[in-house]
PDB file of C-alpha atoms in Angstrom:
ATOM      1  CA  PHE T   2     183.320-154.190 -36.529  1.00 63.00           C
ATOM      2  CA  ALA T   3     180.121-154.471 -34.445  1.00 63.00           C
ATOM      3  CA  LEU T   4     180.413-158.313 -34.608  1.00 67.00           C
ATOM      4  CA  GLU T   5     183.754-158.387 -33.035  1.00 78.00           C
ATOM      5  CA  ALA T   6     185.608-159.623 -35.949  1.00 87.00           C
ATOM      6  CA  TYR T   7     188.663-157.551 -35.727  1.00 92.00           C
ATOM      7  CA  PRO T   8     191.052-159.662 -37.703  1.00 93.00           C
ATOM      8  CA  ILE T   9     189.062-159.509 -40.894  1.00 92.00           C
ATOM      9  CA  VAL T  10     187.799-155.879 -40.822  1.00 92.00           C
ATOM     10  CA  LEU T  11     191.563-155.332 -40.175  1.00 93.00           C
ATOM     11  CA  GLU T  12     192.189-157.429 -43.072  1.00 94.00           C
ATOM     12  CA  LYS T  13     189.989-156.334 -45.435  1.00 93.00           C
ATOM     13  CA  GLY T  14     190.218-152.582 -44.675  1.00 91.00           C
ATOM     14  CA  LEU T  15     194.003-152.511 -45.246  1.00 92.00           C
ATOM     15  CA  ASP T  16     193.401-154.510 -48.374  1.00 92.00           C
ATOM     16  CA  TYR T  17     190.679-152.243 -49.670  1.00 88.00           C
ATOM     17  CA  HIS T  18     193.267-149.377 -48.759  1.00 88.00           C
ATOM     18  CA  SER T  19     195.826-150.566 -50.428  1.00 87.00           C
ATOM     19  CA  LYS T  20     193.951-150.866 -53.622  1.00 85.00           C
ATOM     20  CA  LEU T  21     192.788-147.191 -53.773  1.00 81.00           C
ATOM     21  CA  ILE T  22     194.411-145.271 -56.372  1.00 70.00           C
ATOM     22  CA  SER T  23     194.447-141.942 -54.361  1.00 72.00           C
ATOM     23  CA  ASP T  24     193.032-141.020 -51.009  1.00 67.00           C
ATOM     24  CA  ASP T  25     193.879-137.656 -50.758  1.00 69.00           C
ATOM     25  CA  ASN T  26     191.080-135.218 -49.488  1.00 69.00           C
ATOM     26  CA  ASN T  27     188.229-138.091 -49.916  1.00 73.00           C
ATOM     27  CA  PRO T  28     186.176-137.655 -46.779  1.00 72.00           C
ATOM     28  CA  ASP T  29     184.260-140.696 -47.442  1.00 79.00           C
ATOM     29  CA  LEU T  30     187.099-142.756 -46.448  1.00 88.00           C
ATOM     30  CA  GLU T  31     187.185-141.451 -42.666  1.00 90.00           C
ATOM     31  CA  LYS T  32     184.936-144.181 -41.487  1.00 91.00           C
ATOM     32  CA  LEU T  33     186.887-146.723 -43.238  1.00 91.00           C
ATOM     33  CA  TYR T  34     190.166-145.326 -41.523  1.00 93.00           C
ATOM     34  CA  GLU T  35     188.393-145.408 -38.006  1.00 94.00           C
ATOM     35  CA  LEU T  36     187.051-148.807 -38.344  1.00 94.00           C
ATOM     36  CA  ILE T  37     190.875-150.087 -39.195  1.00 94.00           C
ATOM     37  CA  TYR T  38     192.385-147.531 -36.086  1.00 96.00           C
ATOM     38  CA  LEU T  39     189.703-149.528 -33.873  1.00 94.00           C
ATOM     39  CA  SER T  40     190.373-153.173 -35.023  1.00 95.00           C
ATOM     40  CA  ALA T  41     194.276-152.361 -34.642  1.00 95.00           C
ATOM     41  CA  MET T  42     193.887-151.040 -31.341  1.00 95.00           C
ATOM     42  CA  THR T  43     191.673-154.009 -29.925  1.00 94.00           C
ATOM     43  CA  LEU T  44     194.374-156.400 -31.772  1.00 94.00           C
ATOM     44  CA  GLU T  45     197.037-154.620 -30.067  1.00 94.00           C
ATOM     45  CA  LYS T  46     198.525-153.801 -33.412  1.00 95.00           C
ATOM     46  CA  TYR T  47     199.700-150.309 -32.430  1.00 95.00           C
ATOM     47  CA  ASP T  48     201.821-149.372 -35.280  1.00 95.00           C
ATOM     48  CA  ILE T  49     198.904-149.764 -37.735  1.00 96.00           C
ATOM     49  CA  ALA T  50     196.537-148.034 -35.547  1.00 96.00           C
ATOM     50  CA  TYR T  51     198.971-144.959 -35.373  1.00 95.00           C
ATOM     51  CA  LYS T  52     199.456-144.958 -39.131  1.00 95.00           C
ATOM     52  CA  TYR T  53     195.493-144.708 -39.328  1.00 94.00           C
ATOM     53  CA  ILE T  54     195.082-141.938 -36.951  1.00 96.00           C
ATOM     54  CA  GLY T  55     197.051-139.781 -39.531  1.00 93.00           C
ATOM     55  CA  HIS T  56     195.372-141.018 -42.282  1.00 92.00           C
ATOM     56  CA  ARG T  57     192.071-140.195 -40.724  1.00 92.00           C
ATOM     57  CA  ARG T  58     193.352-136.802 -39.583  1.00 92.00           C
ATOM     58  CA  ARG T  59     194.256-136.031 -42.994  1.00 89.00           C
ATOM     59  CA  VAL T  60     190.541-136.842 -44.561  1.00 90.00           C
ATOM     60  CA  LEU T  61     188.572-135.352 -42.083  1.00 90.00           C
ATOM     61  CA  PRO T  62     187.485-131.834 -42.601  1.00 88.00           C
ATOM     62  CA  VAL T  63     188.744-129.364 -40.313  1.00 90.00           C
ATOM     63  CA  THR T  64     185.596-128.905 -37.824  1.00 94.00           C
ATOM     64  CA  LYS T  65     186.241-132.646 -37.045  1.00 92.00           C
ATOM     65  CA  GLN T  66     189.791-132.966 -36.973  1.00 92.00           C
ATOM     66  CA  TYR T  67     189.252-132.999 -33.019  1.00 94.00           C
ATOM     67  CA  LEU T  68     188.078-136.807 -33.342  1.00 95.00           C
ATOM     68  CA  ALA T  69     191.537-137.649 -34.695  1.00 94.00           C
ATOM     69  CA  ALA T  70     192.964-135.750 -31.672  1.00 94.00           C
ATOM     70  CA  LEU T  71     190.908-137.608 -29.361  1.00 94.00           C
ATOM     71  CA  ASP T  72     192.003-141.263 -31.151  1.00 95.00           C
ATOM     72  CA  LEU T  73     195.368-139.938 -30.403  1.00 94.00           C
ATOM     73  CA  ILE T  74     194.821-139.521 -26.665  1.00 93.00           C
ATOM     74  CA  GLN T  75     193.038-143.016 -26.467  1.00 93.00           C
ATOM     75  CA  PHE T  76     196.108-144.732 -28.328  1.00 94.00           C
ATOM     76  CA  LYS T  77     198.616-142.668 -26.039  1.00 94.00           C
ATOM     77  CA  LYS T  78     196.434-144.071 -22.862  1.00 92.00           C
ATOM     78  CA  GLN T  79     196.500-147.534 -24.088  1.00 92.00           C
ATOM     79  CA  THR T  80     200.082-147.741 -24.799  1.00 92.00           C
ATOM     80  CA  ASN T  81     201.036-146.119 -21.475  1.00 90.00           C
ATOM     81  CA  GLN T  82     202.481-142.703 -23.296  1.00 91.00           C
ATOM     82  CA  ASN T  83     202.159-139.138 -22.095  1.00 88.00           C
ATOM     83  CA  TYR T  84     199.500-137.619 -23.545  1.00 78.00           C
ATOM     84  CA  THR T  85     198.921-134.490 -21.405  1.00 74.00           C
ATOM     85  CA  LYS T  86     201.612-132.571 -23.720  1.00 64.00           C
TER      86      LYS T  86
END
């Protein structure tokens, strides 16, 4: 991601996620979901970005779920949606 190889990060991240047997409550996957979300946002693939905000929220511990809320606010700002409600 730091090398700005967003299409590669998105493609490989989605491929890796599709090969997982189960991702329920696995906090180790949080960083993967964040990278997929950030790459999708950069490439303006908003449907994928929104989906991975939800995946990230699901695996984050309760004390860190605010990170997914911040992602959602950024998503809504970038897609010109109302984010104050």
